[in-house]
Amino acid sequence: MKILFTAVAVALVAATAFAAQSIPPNLRETALATFKPLPFTPAVTNNPITPEKIALGKALFFDPRLSSSGVFSCNSCHNLATGGDDNRETSIGHGWQKGQRNAPTVFNSVFNKSQFWDGRAEDLKAQAKGPIQAGVEMANTPHRVVETFKSMPQYVEWFHSAFPEEADPITLENVANALADYEGTLVTPAPFDAFLNGDDTAIGPEEKQGLALFIEKGCSSCHSGVNLGGEGYYPFGLVEKPTADVLPENDKGRFAVTNVPEDSYVFRVPSLRNVAITAPYFHSGKVWDLREAVAIMGTTQLGQELTQIEIDRIVAYLHSLTGKRPEITYPILPTETPTTPRPRS
Ligand code: HEM
Ligand code: HEM
């Protein structure tokens, strides 16, 4: 009986608290000052989009022969059937090596102002050349990549129709161009976009209260714009340093890019689109629970102990950023020929 009473009392307190936070009448206008809904067609800078390039980029994204072992494709670590990531703390790559950082989702990455946790690549095209050559990821060389795709007549045809103005289109540069164009199609409109676009019923009262809190508490001072992040750089631990397991000492973030001491432990603010389906969290991938990640942000970035109810509402709002993922048909890839370089271990 006592247990029942306590449960009812807790429920009542929660219900009262739920009702107590009113939803600001001009919530959409306030939100539109900070966020933007997804545009209909994403822009990949300096890289005109064509259907042929997108189709080639899709094949390349799924092709494990882009890696020297023939085992890893982009999709191995950015699985489009899950959240565009690999659901691991840090990725496994060439020779079963463990990388240092958590793999971010590729969904909506076209809207990030720079790529990688430390922003070291200026756009998707510059980014794509990284993993292909990274020793712990695909461990390939530009020469071998070119040799591989030149050895398969179907790829030769696809590269020519994607880059009709070029006499010798099979280059690492064009692999990156096509991959970037394909990634530009990986956008996921979410209920929050429908809300920003004028549909009041797209998100419920708890999500709206969470959105109001997200703005009032100051989360949106860093997680803003079309991707709710992906733009600025901030120290992880602006107010209070996270624990050493969440912020390992050996990864100094942006310092490795700029060599400026103030950039130690500075990271690019990640996008929060689809964050509910891309655990684990942070560049270290050490936090598996979104509620815990939000609480950590409260203490480390805002110097605030968020209440359980506040965390619940913010998390409810973050769920409204889970978008509709594109239907993807697995591509049928060209077959190797006797001249295709053999996989390396
Ligand atoms: C980062 C795409 C292959 C693991 C990224 C990002 C993109 C991307 C767009 C940046 C996202 C952001 O900053 O929000 C690709 C493409 C690939 C590929 C197109 C194929 C050419 C791989 C593979 C692995 C991997 C095979 C795992 C072995 C990672 C990791 C990061 C990352 C760990 C974060 C690294 C850091 O910030 O330092 N990838 N990726 N990727 N990817 Fe990939
Ligand atoms: C990371 C939410 C406030 C900067 C994250 C992540 C979440 C989140 C869920 C993990 C994303 C992922 O791993 O994919 C929030 C919420 C906030 C808040 C709910 C308010 C309570 C802020 C503020 C700043 C900021 C005010 C800037 C001062 C960052 C940075 C990271 C991050 C730099 C990456 C940390 C790393 O892994 O190195 N945020 N955030 N956040 N946020 Fe926030």
GROMACS .gro file of C-alpha atoms and ligand atoms in nm:
model
  431
    1MET     CA    1   0.000   0.000   0.000
    2LYS     CA    2   0.280   0.234   0.104
    3ILE     CA    3   0.466   0.153  -0.218
    4LEU     CA    4   0.155   0.230  -0.420
    5PHE     CA    5   0.109   0.559  -0.237
    6THR     CA    6   0.470   0.657  -0.298
    7ALA     CA    7   0.441   0.568  -0.666
    8VAL     CA    8   0.124   0.778  -0.702
    9ALA     CA    9   0.286   1.068  -0.515
   10VAL     CA   10   0.591   1.054  -0.741
   11ALA     CA   11   0.368   1.043  -1.047
   12LEU     CA   12   0.170   1.342  -0.920
   13VAL     CA   13   0.480   1.545  -0.847
   14ALA     CA   14   0.611   1.461  -1.193
   15ALA     CA   15   0.278   1.551  -1.353
   16THR     CA   16   0.263   1.884  -1.166
   17ALA     CA   17   0.618   1.964  -1.266
   18PHE     CA   18   0.537   1.868  -1.625
   19ALA     CA   19   0.243   2.108  -1.628
   20ALA     CA   20   0.433   2.378  -1.438
   21GLN     CA   21   0.675   2.452  -1.720
   22SER     CA   22   0.460   2.634  -1.970
   23ILE     CA   23   0.550   2.629  -2.336
   24PRO     CA   24   0.644   2.980  -2.451
   25PRO     CA   25   0.382   3.103  -2.702
   26ASN     CA   26   0.646   3.222  -2.949
   27LEU     CA   27   0.860   2.904  -2.921
   28ARG     CA   28   0.886   2.854  -3.298
   29GLU     CA   29   0.999   3.212  -3.363
   30THR     CA   30   1.255   3.187  -3.082
   31ALA     CA   31   1.378   2.854  -3.221
   32LEU     CA   32   1.401   2.992  -3.575
   33ALA     CA   33   1.638   3.263  -3.452
   34THR     CA   34   1.885   2.985  -3.362
   35PHE     CA   35   1.804   2.680  -3.575
   36LYS     CA   36   1.715   2.626  -3.940
   37PRO     CA   37   1.509   2.348  -4.097
   38LEU     CA   38   1.684   2.125  -4.351
   39PRO     CA   39   1.693   2.279  -4.697
   40PHE     CA   40   1.549   2.066  -4.976
   41THR     CA   41   1.872   2.028  -5.169
   42PRO     CA   42   2.201   2.030  -4.982
   43ALA     CA   43   2.491   2.211  -5.143
   44VAL     CA   44   2.829   2.047  -5.182
   45THR     CA   45   3.064   2.338  -5.241
   46ASN     CA   46   3.274   2.350  -5.559
   47ASN     CA   47   3.141   2.014  -5.666
   48PRO     CA   48   2.834   2.027  -5.891
   49ILE     CA   49   2.594   1.740  -5.817
   50THR     CA   50   2.485   1.506  -6.098
   51PRO     CA   51   2.290   1.178  -6.083
   52GLU     CA   52   2.590   0.995  -6.237
   53LYS     CA   53   2.826   1.121  -5.967
   54ILE     CA   54   2.579   1.031  -5.693
   55ALA     CA   55   2.541   0.677  -5.833
   56LEU     CA   56   2.919   0.634  -5.858
   57GLY     CA   57   2.964   0.775  -5.507
   58LYS     CA   58   2.710   0.527  -5.373
   59ALA     CA   59   2.897   0.233  -5.529
   60LEU     CA   60   3.225   0.362  -5.384
   61PHE     CA   61   3.069   0.411  -5.040
   62PHE     CA   62   2.971   0.044  -5.028
   63ASP     CA   63   3.280  -0.097  -5.202
   64PRO     CA   64   3.528  -0.269  -4.963
   65ARG     CA   65   3.789  -0.271  -5.241
   66LEU     CA   66   3.849   0.092  -5.154
   67SER     CA   67   4.050  -0.051  -4.863
   68SER     CA   68   4.377  -0.236  -4.915
   69SER     CA   69   4.248  -0.547  -4.734
   70GLY     CA   70   3.926  -0.554  -4.936
   71VAL     CA   71   3.743  -0.579  -4.603
   72PHE     CA   72   3.646  -0.223  -4.505
   73SER     CA   73   3.407   0.001  -4.692
   74CYS     CA   74   3.291   0.343  -4.574
   75ASN     CA   75   2.973   0.161  -4.473
   76SER     CA   76   3.170  -0.064  -4.231
   77CYS     CA   77   3.217   0.228  -3.994
   78HIS     CA   78   2.927   0.444  -4.116
   79ASN     CA   79   2.655   0.183  -4.144
   80LEU     CA   80   2.360   0.342  -4.322
   81ALA     CA   81   2.129   0.067  -4.196
   82THR     CA   82   2.188   0.184  -3.838
   83GLY     CA   83   2.267   0.546  -3.757
   84GLY     CA   84   2.539   0.609  -4.017
   85ASP     CA   85   2.795   0.510  -3.753
   86ASP     CA   86   2.939   0.183  -3.614
   87ASN     CA   87   2.789   0.167  -3.263
   88ARG     CA   88   3.133   0.120  -3.112
   89GLU     CA   89   3.336   0.330  -2.869
   90THR     CA   90   3.607   0.363  -3.129
   91SER     CA   91   3.625   0.204  -3.473
   92ILE     CA   92   3.799  -0.114  -3.583
   93GLY     CA   93   3.993  -0.075  -3.907
   94HIS     CA   94   4.278  -0.227  -4.110
   95GLY     CA   95   4.436  -0.532  -3.945
   96TRP     CA   96   4.181  -0.517  -3.659
   97GLN     CA   97   4.343  -0.198  -3.531
   98LYS     CA   98   4.144   0.013  -3.292
   99GLY     CA   99   4.121   0.385  -3.376
  100GLN     CA  100   4.132   0.664  -3.121
  101ARG     CA  101   3.796   0.825  -3.177
  102ASN     CA  102   3.428   0.749  -3.207
  103ALA     CA  103   3.295   0.743  -3.566
  104PRO     CA  104   3.043   1.025  -3.617
  105THR     CA  105   2.738   0.965  -3.832
  106VAL     CA  106   2.762   1.051  -4.202
  107PHE     CA  107   2.393   1.147  -4.209
  108ASN     CA  108   2.366   1.525  -4.258
  109SER     CA  109   2.747   1.561  -4.245
  110VAL     CA  110   2.714   1.777  -4.559
  111PHE     CA  111   2.585   2.056  -4.333
  112ASN     CA  112   2.888   2.058  -4.104
  113LYS     CA  113   3.111   2.359  -4.161
  114SER     CA  114   3.415   2.134  -4.120
  115GLN     CA  115   3.467   1.759  -4.083
  116PHE     CA  116   3.612   1.537  -3.807
  117TRP     CA  117   3.601   1.592  -3.430
  118ASP     CA  118   3.887   1.840  -3.463
  119GLY     CA  119   3.762   2.002  -3.786
  120ARG     CA  120   4.081   1.912  -3.973
  121ALA     CA  121   3.906   1.866  -4.312
  122GLU     CA  122   3.733   2.166  -4.464
  123ASP     CA  123   3.461   1.971  -4.643
  124LEU     CA  124   3.340   1.622  -4.738
  125LYS     CA  125   3.566   1.604  -5.040
  126ALA     CA  126   3.877   1.677  -4.836
  127GLN     CA  127   3.749   1.441  -4.567
  128ALA     CA  128   3.702   1.139  -4.795
  129LYS     CA  129   4.071   1.120  -4.886
  130GLY     CA  130   4.153   1.073  -4.515
  131PRO     CA  131   4.010   0.729  -4.428
  132ILE     CA  132   4.116   0.575  -4.762
  133GLN     CA  133   4.480   0.641  -4.675
  134ALA     CA  134   4.468   0.625  -4.295
  135GLY     CA  135   4.676   0.331  -4.168
  136VAL     CA  136   4.419   0.236  -3.902
  137GLU     CA  137   4.120   0.266  -4.135
  138MET     CA  138   4.150   0.156  -4.501
  139ALA     CA  139   4.532   0.168  -4.534
  140ASN     CA  140   4.530   0.223  -4.910
  141THR     CA  141   4.739   0.442  -5.144
  142PRO     CA  142   4.613   0.677  -5.420
  143HIS     CA  143   4.806   0.471  -5.678
  144ARG     CA  144   4.644   0.143  -5.570
  145VAL     CA  145   4.297   0.300  -5.558
  146VAL     CA  146   4.339   0.418  -5.918
  147GLU     CA  147   4.475   0.078  -6.026
  148THR     CA  148   4.182  -0.098  -5.859
  149PHE     CA  149   3.908   0.103  -6.031
  150LYS     CA  150   4.088   0.108  -6.368
  151SER     CA  151   4.092  -0.272  -6.363
  152MET     CA  152   3.712  -0.303  -6.375
  153PRO     CA  153   3.546  -0.200  -6.705
  154GLN     CA  154   3.215  -0.118  -6.537
  155TYR     CA  155   3.389   0.132  -6.306
  156VAL     CA  156   3.576   0.283  -6.603
  157GLU     CA  157   3.240   0.345  -6.770
  158TRP     CA  158   3.087   0.489  -6.452
  159PHE     CA  159   3.381   0.728  -6.393
  160HIS     CA  160   3.360   0.848  -6.755
  161SER     CA  161   2.988   0.920  -6.733
  162ALA     CA  162   3.030   1.092  -6.394
  163PHE     CA  163   3.316   1.312  -6.521
  164PRO     CA  164   3.247   1.338  -6.897
  165GLU     CA  165   3.475   1.638  -6.948
  166GLU     CA  166   3.786   1.454  -6.822
  167ALA     CA  167   4.006   1.229  -7.039
  168ASP     CA  168   4.145   1.035  -6.742
  169PRO     CA  169   3.875   1.056  -6.474
  170ILE     CA  170   3.986   0.774  -6.242
  171THR     CA  171   4.171   0.970  -5.976
  172LEU     CA  172   4.162   0.985  -5.596
  173GLU     CA  173   4.031   1.340  -5.638
  174ASN     CA  174   3.727   1.214  -5.830
  175VAL     CA  175   3.671   0.924  -5.589
  176ALA     CA  176   3.643   1.193  -5.321
  177ASN     CA  177   3.421   1.413  -5.543
  178ALA     CA  178   3.176   1.130  -5.605
  179LEU     CA  179   3.174   1.017  -5.240
  180ALA     CA  180   3.102   1.374  -5.128
  181ASP     CA  181   2.813   1.404  -5.374
  182TYR     CA  182   2.662   1.078  -5.251
  183GLU     CA  183   2.701   1.183  -4.888
  184GLY     CA  184   2.515   1.502  -4.979
  185THR     CA  185   2.206   1.286  -5.036
  186LEU     CA  186   2.224   1.136  -4.687
  187VAL     CA  187   1.995   1.387  -4.520
  188THR     CA  188   1.725   1.302  -4.269
  189PRO     CA  189   1.433   1.544  -4.226
  190ALA     CA  190   1.303   1.513  -3.870
  191PRO     CA  191   0.986   1.602  -3.677
  192PHE     CA  192   1.176   1.909  -3.547
  193ASP     CA  193   1.211   2.036  -3.908
  194ALA     CA  194   0.837   1.995  -3.958
  195PHE     CA  195   0.784   2.195  -3.639
  196LEU     CA  196   1.019   2.472  -3.758
  197ASN     CA  197   0.839   2.469  -4.092
  198GLY     CA  198   0.507   2.545  -3.921
  199ASP     CA  199   0.352   2.212  -3.817
  200ASP     CA  200   0.257   2.261  -3.451
  201THR     CA  201   0.162   1.898  -3.402
  202ALA     CA  202   0.492   1.757  -3.534
  203ILE     CA  203   0.637   1.749  -3.182
  204GLY     CA  204   0.452   1.696  -2.854
  205PRO     CA  205   0.438   1.908  -2.536
  206GLU     CA  206   0.730   1.731  -2.365
  207GLU     CA  207   0.951   1.782  -2.672
  208LYS     CA  208   0.849   2.149  -2.681
  209GLN     CA  209   0.934   2.190  -2.313
  210GLY     CA  210   1.267   2.021  -2.385
  211LEU     CA  211   1.330   2.259  -2.674
  212ALA     CA  212   1.251   2.558  -2.452
  213LEU     CA  213   1.496   2.424  -2.191
  214PHE     CA  214   1.759   2.354  -2.457
  215ILE     CA  215   1.743   2.723  -2.551
  216GLU     CA  216   1.703   2.869  -2.196
  217LYS     CA  217   1.984   2.664  -2.043
  218GLY     CA  218   2.227   2.765  -2.318
  219CYS     CA  219   2.275   2.435  -2.506
  220SER     CA  220   2.176   2.617  -2.822
  221SER     CA  221   2.457   2.870  -2.779
  222CYS     CA  222   2.686   2.594  -2.912
  223HIS     CA  223   2.448   2.345  -3.077
  224SER     CA  224   2.280   2.581  -3.324
  225GLY     CA  225   2.218   2.622  -3.698
  226VAL     CA  226   2.081   2.367  -3.942
  227ASN     CA  227   2.276   2.078  -3.784
  228LEU     CA  228   2.244   2.187  -3.420
  229GLY     CA  229   2.623   2.186  -3.416
  230GLY     CA  230   2.892   2.118  -3.673
  231GLU     CA  231   2.997   2.484  -3.674
  232GLY     CA  232   3.194   2.614  -3.376
  233TYR     CA  233   3.479   2.485  -3.161
  234TYR     CA  234   3.474   2.473  -2.782
  235PRO     CA  235   3.678   2.315  -2.506
  236PHE     CA  236   3.520   1.991  -2.384
  237GLY     CA  237   3.514   2.106  -2.022
  238LEU     CA  238   3.452   2.477  -2.079
  239VAL     CA  239   3.339   2.516  -1.715
  240GLU     CA  240   3.441   2.188  -1.550
  241LYS     CA  241   3.677   1.921  -1.684
  242PRO     CA  242   3.507   1.587  -1.762
  243THR     CA  243   3.649   1.272  -1.599
  244ALA     CA  244   3.964   1.128  -1.757
  245ASP     CA  245   3.785   0.827  -1.908
  246VAL     CA  246   3.544   1.056  -2.099
  247LEU     CA  247   3.820   1.303  -2.193
  248PRO     CA  248   4.137   1.094  -2.236
  249GLU     CA  249   4.448   1.303  -2.182
  250ASN     CA  250   4.629   1.189  -2.496
  251ASP     CA  251   4.372   1.334  -2.741
  252LYS     CA  252   4.412   1.710  -2.736
  253GLY     CA  253   4.160   1.768  -3.015
  254ARG     CA  254   4.205   2.080  -3.222
  255PHE     CA  255   4.549   2.151  -3.074
  256ALA     CA  256   4.687   1.888  -3.314
  257VAL     CA  257   4.552   2.094  -3.606
  258THR     CA  258   4.644   2.449  -3.501
  259ASN     CA  259   4.928   2.400  -3.249
  260VAL     CA  260   4.777   2.684  -3.048
  261PRO     CA  261   4.788   2.602  -2.671
  262GLU     CA  262   4.437   2.747  -2.618
  263ASP     CA  263   4.305   2.478  -2.854
  264SER     CA  264   4.401   2.197  -2.616
  265TYR     CA  265   4.096   1.975  -2.560
  266VAL     CA  266   3.892   2.190  -2.798
  267PHE     CA  267   3.659   1.992  -3.026
  268ARG     CA  268   3.415   2.080  -3.301
  269VAL     CA  269   3.065   2.095  -3.156
  270PRO     CA  270   2.900   1.782  -3.300
  271SER     CA  271   2.567   1.788  -3.479
  272LEU     CA  272   2.282   1.660  -3.263
  273ARG     CA  273   2.071   1.538  -3.555
  274ASN     CA  274   1.995   1.165  -3.499
  275VAL     CA  275   2.182   1.174  -3.168
  276ALA     CA  276   1.926   0.934  -3.014
  277ILE     CA  277   2.035   0.659  -3.256
  278THR     CA  278   2.411   0.718  -3.256
  279ALA     CA  279   2.533   0.604  -2.913
  280PRO     CA  280   2.798   0.587  -2.778
  281TYR     CA  281   2.874   0.955  -2.724
  282PHE     CA  282   3.161   1.202  -2.730
  283HIS     CA  283   3.485   1.176  -2.926
  284SER     CA  284   3.599   0.907  -2.683
  285GLY     CA  285   3.274   0.709  -2.724
  286LYS     CA  286   3.278   0.635  -2.352
  287VAL     CA  287   2.918   0.730  -2.270
  288TRP     CA  288   2.641   0.499  -2.387
  289ASP     CA  289   2.337   0.664  -2.230
  290LEU     CA  290   2.202   0.985  -2.385
  291ARG     CA  291   2.066   1.098  -2.045
  292GLU     CA  292   2.416   1.070  -1.902
  293ALA     CA  293   2.564   1.257  -2.199
  294VAL     CA  294   2.315   1.543  -2.143
  295ALA     CA  295   2.394   1.553  -1.770
  296ILE     CA  296   2.769   1.568  -1.851
  297MET     CA  297   2.707   1.858  -2.091
  298GLY     CA  298   2.518   2.038  -1.811
  299THR     CA  299   2.810   2.018  -1.571
  300THR     CA  300   3.106   2.046  -1.810
  301GLN     CA  301   2.979   2.310  -2.054
  302LEU     CA  302   2.724   2.504  -1.850
  303GLY     CA  303   2.833   2.449  -1.490
  304GLN     CA  304   2.481   2.332  -1.405
  305GLU     CA  305   2.347   2.022  -1.237
  306LEU     CA  306   2.039   1.949  -1.452
  307THR     CA  307   1.744   1.788  -1.270
  308GLN     CA  308   1.613   1.446  -1.378
  309ILE     CA  309   1.300   1.611  -1.516
  310GLU     CA  310   1.504   1.863  -1.716
  311ILE     CA  311   1.719   1.584  -1.853
  312ASP     CA  312   1.407   1.383  -1.949
  313ARG     CA  313   1.262   1.676  -2.138
  314ILE     CA  314   1.583   1.766  -2.316
  315VAL     CA  315   1.622   1.401  -2.417
  316ALA     CA  316   1.260   1.395  -2.540
  317TYR     CA  317   1.342   1.698  -2.754
  318LEU     CA  318   1.662   1.535  -2.883
  319HIS     CA  319   1.449   1.239  -2.997
  320SER     CA  320   1.258   1.479  -3.222
  321LEU     CA  321   1.585   1.520  -3.416
  322THR     CA  322   1.575   1.156  -3.530
  323GLY     CA  323   1.497   1.192  -3.898
  324LYS     CA  324   1.358   0.981  -4.177
  325ARG     CA  325   1.653   0.796  -4.323
  326PRO     CA  326   1.662   0.747  -4.701
  327GLU     CA  327   1.561   0.404  -4.835
  328ILE     CA  328   1.881   0.253  -4.966
  329THR     CA  329   1.908  -0.031  -5.216
  330TYR     CA  330   2.233  -0.219  -5.178
  331PRO     CA  331   2.434  -0.149  -5.497
  332ILE     CA  332   2.551  -0.432  -5.724
  333LEU     CA  333   2.924  -0.368  -5.764
  334PRO     CA  334   3.150  -0.434  -6.064
  335THR     CA  335   3.336  -0.767  -6.064
  336GLU     CA  336   3.716  -0.790  -6.030
  337THR     CA  337   3.932  -0.886  -6.325
  338PRO     CA  338   4.272  -1.060  -6.332
  339THR     CA  339   4.441  -0.717  -6.318
  340THR     CA  340   4.261  -0.603  -6.002
  341PRO     CA  341   4.517  -0.566  -5.719
  342ARG     CA  342   4.484  -0.855  -5.473
  343PRO     CA  343   4.378  -0.782  -5.116
  344ARG     CA  344   4.659  -0.720  -4.869
  345SER     CA  345   4.640  -0.843  -4.512
  346HEM     C1  346   3.484   1.060  -3.964
  346HEM     C2  347   3.308   0.958  -4.404
  346HEM     C3  348   3.558   0.543  -4.389
  346HEM     C4  349   3.583   0.588  -3.910
  346HEM     C5  350   3.415   1.070  -4.082
  346HEM     C6  351   3.342   1.186  -4.127
  346HEM     C7  352   3.289   1.157  -4.250
  346HEM     C8  353   3.332   1.023  -4.283
  346HEM     C9  354   3.203   1.247  -4.338
  346HEM    C10  355   3.330   1.318  -4.052
  346HEM    C11  356   3.196   1.333  -3.987
  346HEM    C12  357   3.192   1.447  -3.891
  346HEM     O1  358   3.294   1.511  -3.865
  346HEM     O2  359   3.083   1.475  -3.836
  346HEM    C13  360   3.375   0.844  -4.444
  346HEM    C14  361   3.386   0.794  -4.581
  346HEM    C15  362   3.460   0.680  -4.577
  346HEM    C16  363   3.490   0.654  -4.437
  346HEM    C17  364   3.327   0.861  -4.704
  346HEM    C18  365   3.508   0.595  -4.690
  346HEM    C19  366   3.592   0.652  -4.782
  346HEM    C20  367   3.573   0.513  -4.256
  346HEM    C21  368   3.621   0.385  -4.206
  346HEM    C22  369   3.628   0.399  -4.070
  346HEM    C23  370   3.587   0.534  -4.037
  346HEM    C24  371   3.653   0.262  -4.291
  346HEM    C25  372   3.668   0.295  -3.966
  346HEM    C26  373   3.771   0.211  -3.986
  346HEM    C27  374   3.572   0.722  -3.886
  346HEM    C28  375   3.613   0.787  -3.761
  346HEM    C29  376   3.589   0.924  -3.778
  346HEM    C30  377   3.529   0.940  -3.911
  346HEM    C31  378   3.672   0.718  -3.637
  346HEM    C32  379   3.623   1.034  -3.680
  346HEM    C33  380   3.774   1.059  -3.689
  346HEM    C34  381   3.819   1.190  -3.629
  346HEM     O3  382   3.739   1.279  -3.605
  346HEM     O4  383   3.941   1.204  -3.610
  346HEM     N1  384   3.407   0.972  -4.179
  346HEM     N2  385   3.441   0.758  -4.361
  346HEM     N3  386   3.552   0.598  -4.152
  346HEM     N4  387   3.523   0.817  -3.973
  346HEM    FE1  388   3.475   0.785  -4.162
  347HEM     C1  389   2.879   1.704  -2.735
  347HEM     C2  390   2.420   1.782  -2.588
  347HEM     C3  391   2.563   2.217  -2.424
  347HEM     C4  392   2.969   2.179  -2.683
  347HEM     C5  393   2.746   1.685  -2.703
  347HEM     C6  394   2.675   1.559  -2.711
  347HEM     C7  395   2.547   1.581  -2.669
  347HEM     C8  396   2.536   1.720  -2.635
  347HEM     C9  397   2.433   1.479  -2.662
  347HEM    C10  398   2.734   1.427  -2.762
  347HEM    C11  399   2.710   1.418  -2.911
  347HEM    C12  400   2.774   1.297  -2.977
  347HEM     O1  401   2.866   1.237  -2.922
  347HEM     O2  402   2.733   1.264  -3.089
  347HEM    C13  403   2.422   1.906  -2.524
  347HEM    C14  404   2.315   1.957  -2.441
  347HEM    C15  405   2.359   2.075  -2.389
  347HEM    C16  406   2.489   2.102  -2.447
  347HEM    C17  407   2.182   1.887  -2.416
  347HEM    C18  408   2.292   2.162  -2.285
  347HEM    C19  409   2.254   2.103  -2.169
  347HEM    C20  410   2.680   2.249  -2.489
  347HEM    C21  411   2.747   2.377  -2.480
  347HEM    C22  412   2.862   2.366  -2.553
  347HEM    C23  413   2.868   2.232  -2.606
  347HEM    C24  414   2.695   2.500  -2.405
  347HEM    C25  415   2.971   2.469  -2.579
  347HEM    C26  416   3.016   2.549  -2.477
  347HEM    C27  417   2.985   2.045  -2.710
  347HEM    C28  418   3.108   1.985  -2.758
  347HEM    C29  419   3.083   1.848  -2.770
  347HEM    C30  420   2.944   1.827  -2.732
  347HEM    C31  421   3.240   2.057  -2.791
  347HEM    C32  422   3.185   1.742  -2.813
  347HEM    C33  423   3.257   1.692  -2.689
  347HEM    C34  424   3.358   1.584  -2.727
  347HEM     O3  425   3.321   1.471  -2.745
  347HEM     O4  426   3.476   1.619  -2.740
  347HEM     N1  427   2.658   1.781  -2.658
  347HEM     N2  428   2.525   1.996  -2.527
  347HEM     N3  429   2.755   2.164  -2.567
  347HEM     N4  430   2.889   1.948  -2.697
  347HEM    FE1  431   2.706   1.973  -2.613
   0.00000   0.00000   0.00000
